[in-house]
PDB file of C-alpha atoms in Angstrom:
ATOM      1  CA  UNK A   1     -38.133 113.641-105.872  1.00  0.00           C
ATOM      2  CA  UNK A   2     -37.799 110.409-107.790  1.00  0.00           C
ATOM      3  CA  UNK A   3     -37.666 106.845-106.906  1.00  0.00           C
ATOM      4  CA  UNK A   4     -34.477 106.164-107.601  1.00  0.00           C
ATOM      5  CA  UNK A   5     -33.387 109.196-105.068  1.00  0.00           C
ATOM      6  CA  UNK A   6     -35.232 107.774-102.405  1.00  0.00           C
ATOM      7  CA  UNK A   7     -34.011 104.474-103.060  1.00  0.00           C
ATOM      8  CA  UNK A   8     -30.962 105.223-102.580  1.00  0.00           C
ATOM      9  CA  UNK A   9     -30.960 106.962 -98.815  1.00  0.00           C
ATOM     10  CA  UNK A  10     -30.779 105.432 -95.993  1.00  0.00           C
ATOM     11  CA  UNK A  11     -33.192 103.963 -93.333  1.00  0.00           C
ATOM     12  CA  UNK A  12     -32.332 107.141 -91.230  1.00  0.00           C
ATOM     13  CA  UNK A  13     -32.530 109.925 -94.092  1.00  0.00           C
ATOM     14  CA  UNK A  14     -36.162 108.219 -95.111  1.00  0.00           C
ATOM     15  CA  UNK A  15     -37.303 108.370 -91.544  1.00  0.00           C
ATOM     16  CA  UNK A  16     -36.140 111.868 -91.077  1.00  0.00           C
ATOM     17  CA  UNK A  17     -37.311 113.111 -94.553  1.00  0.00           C
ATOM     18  CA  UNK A  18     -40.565 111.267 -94.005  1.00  0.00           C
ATOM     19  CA  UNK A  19     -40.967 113.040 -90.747  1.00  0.00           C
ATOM     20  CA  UNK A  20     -40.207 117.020 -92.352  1.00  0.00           C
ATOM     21  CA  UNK A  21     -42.466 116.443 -95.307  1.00  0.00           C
ATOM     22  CA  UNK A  22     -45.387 115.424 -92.975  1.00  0.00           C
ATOM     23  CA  UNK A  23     -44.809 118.558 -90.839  1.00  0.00           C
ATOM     24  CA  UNK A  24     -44.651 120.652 -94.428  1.00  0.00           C
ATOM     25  CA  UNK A  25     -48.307 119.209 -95.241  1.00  0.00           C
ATOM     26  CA  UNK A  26     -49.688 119.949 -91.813  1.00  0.00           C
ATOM     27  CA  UNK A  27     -48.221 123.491 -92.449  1.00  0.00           C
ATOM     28  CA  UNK A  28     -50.050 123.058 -96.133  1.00  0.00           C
ATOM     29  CA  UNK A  29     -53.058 122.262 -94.735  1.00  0.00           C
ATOM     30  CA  UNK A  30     -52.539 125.422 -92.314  1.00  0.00           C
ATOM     31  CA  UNK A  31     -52.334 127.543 -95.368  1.00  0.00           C
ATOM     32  CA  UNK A  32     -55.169 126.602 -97.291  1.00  0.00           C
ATOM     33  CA  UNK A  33     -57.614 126.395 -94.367  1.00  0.00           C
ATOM     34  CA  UNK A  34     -56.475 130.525 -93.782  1.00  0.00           C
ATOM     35  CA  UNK A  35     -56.400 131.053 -97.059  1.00  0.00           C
ATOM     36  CA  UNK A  36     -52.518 132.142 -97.401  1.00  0.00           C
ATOM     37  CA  UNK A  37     -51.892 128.630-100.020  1.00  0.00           C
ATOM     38  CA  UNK A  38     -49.908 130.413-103.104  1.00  0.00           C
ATOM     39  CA  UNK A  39     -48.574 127.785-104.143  1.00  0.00           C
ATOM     40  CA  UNK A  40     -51.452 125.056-104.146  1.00  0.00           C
ATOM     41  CA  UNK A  41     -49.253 121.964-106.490  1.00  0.00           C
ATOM     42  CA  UNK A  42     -47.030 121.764-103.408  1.00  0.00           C
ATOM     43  CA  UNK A  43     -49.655 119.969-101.135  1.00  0.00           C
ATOM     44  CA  UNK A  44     -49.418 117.313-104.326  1.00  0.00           C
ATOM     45  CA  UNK A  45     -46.132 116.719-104.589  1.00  0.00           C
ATOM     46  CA  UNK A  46     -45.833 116.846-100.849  1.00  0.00           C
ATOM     47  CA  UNK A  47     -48.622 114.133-100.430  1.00  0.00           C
ATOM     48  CA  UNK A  48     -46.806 111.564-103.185  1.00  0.00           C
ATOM     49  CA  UNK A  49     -43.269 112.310-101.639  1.00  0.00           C
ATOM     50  CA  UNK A  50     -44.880 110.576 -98.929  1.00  0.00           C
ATOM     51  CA  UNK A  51     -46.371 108.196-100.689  1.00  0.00           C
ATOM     52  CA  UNK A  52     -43.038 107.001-102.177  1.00  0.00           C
ATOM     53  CA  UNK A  53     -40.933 107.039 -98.951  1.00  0.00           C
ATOM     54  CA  UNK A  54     -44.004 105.346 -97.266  1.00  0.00           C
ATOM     55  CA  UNK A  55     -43.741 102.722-100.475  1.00  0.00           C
ATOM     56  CA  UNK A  56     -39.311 102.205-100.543  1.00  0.00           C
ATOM     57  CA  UNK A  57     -39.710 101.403 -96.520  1.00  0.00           C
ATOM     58  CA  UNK A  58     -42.566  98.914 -96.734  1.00  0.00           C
ATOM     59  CA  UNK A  59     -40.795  97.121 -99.705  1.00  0.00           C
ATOM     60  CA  UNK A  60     -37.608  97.245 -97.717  1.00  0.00           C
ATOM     61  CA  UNK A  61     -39.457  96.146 -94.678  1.00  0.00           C
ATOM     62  CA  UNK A  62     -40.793  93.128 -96.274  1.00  0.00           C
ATOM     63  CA  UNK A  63     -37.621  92.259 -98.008  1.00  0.00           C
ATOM     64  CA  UNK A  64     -36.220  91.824 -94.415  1.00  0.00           C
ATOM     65  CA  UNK A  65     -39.131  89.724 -93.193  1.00  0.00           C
ATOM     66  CA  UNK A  66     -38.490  87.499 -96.242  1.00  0.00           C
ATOM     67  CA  UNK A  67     -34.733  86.732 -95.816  1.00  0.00           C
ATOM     68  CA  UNK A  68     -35.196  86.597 -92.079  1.00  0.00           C
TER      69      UNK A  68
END
């Protein structure tokens, strides 16, 4: 997922796509600790898709803050 896509959701969407990708890297972490990880660049891309929704929500929070 790119910046630009996660710019463009809404509050809601972020929170509720924020929430499913942390319960997919619990599950990743699951995996690896049992050993059953195939696909190991998944707990990557998983970890920065956070990382970016965590990033568009904190800008957006302090934008508010600012005007407000």
């Amino acid at each position: 997922m790119k910046a630009a896509e996660v710019r463009q959701k809404t509050p809601d969407e972020l929170t509720e796509q924020l929430r499913a990708l942390r319960k997919e890297a619990l599950n990743l972490r699951f995996q690896r600790a049992s050993g059953q990880l195939e696909a190991t660049s998944r707990v990557r891309e998983v970890r920065r898709d956070i990382a970016r929704i965590q990033t568009v929500v904190n800008e957006r929070r302090r934008a508010a803050e600012e005007e407000g």
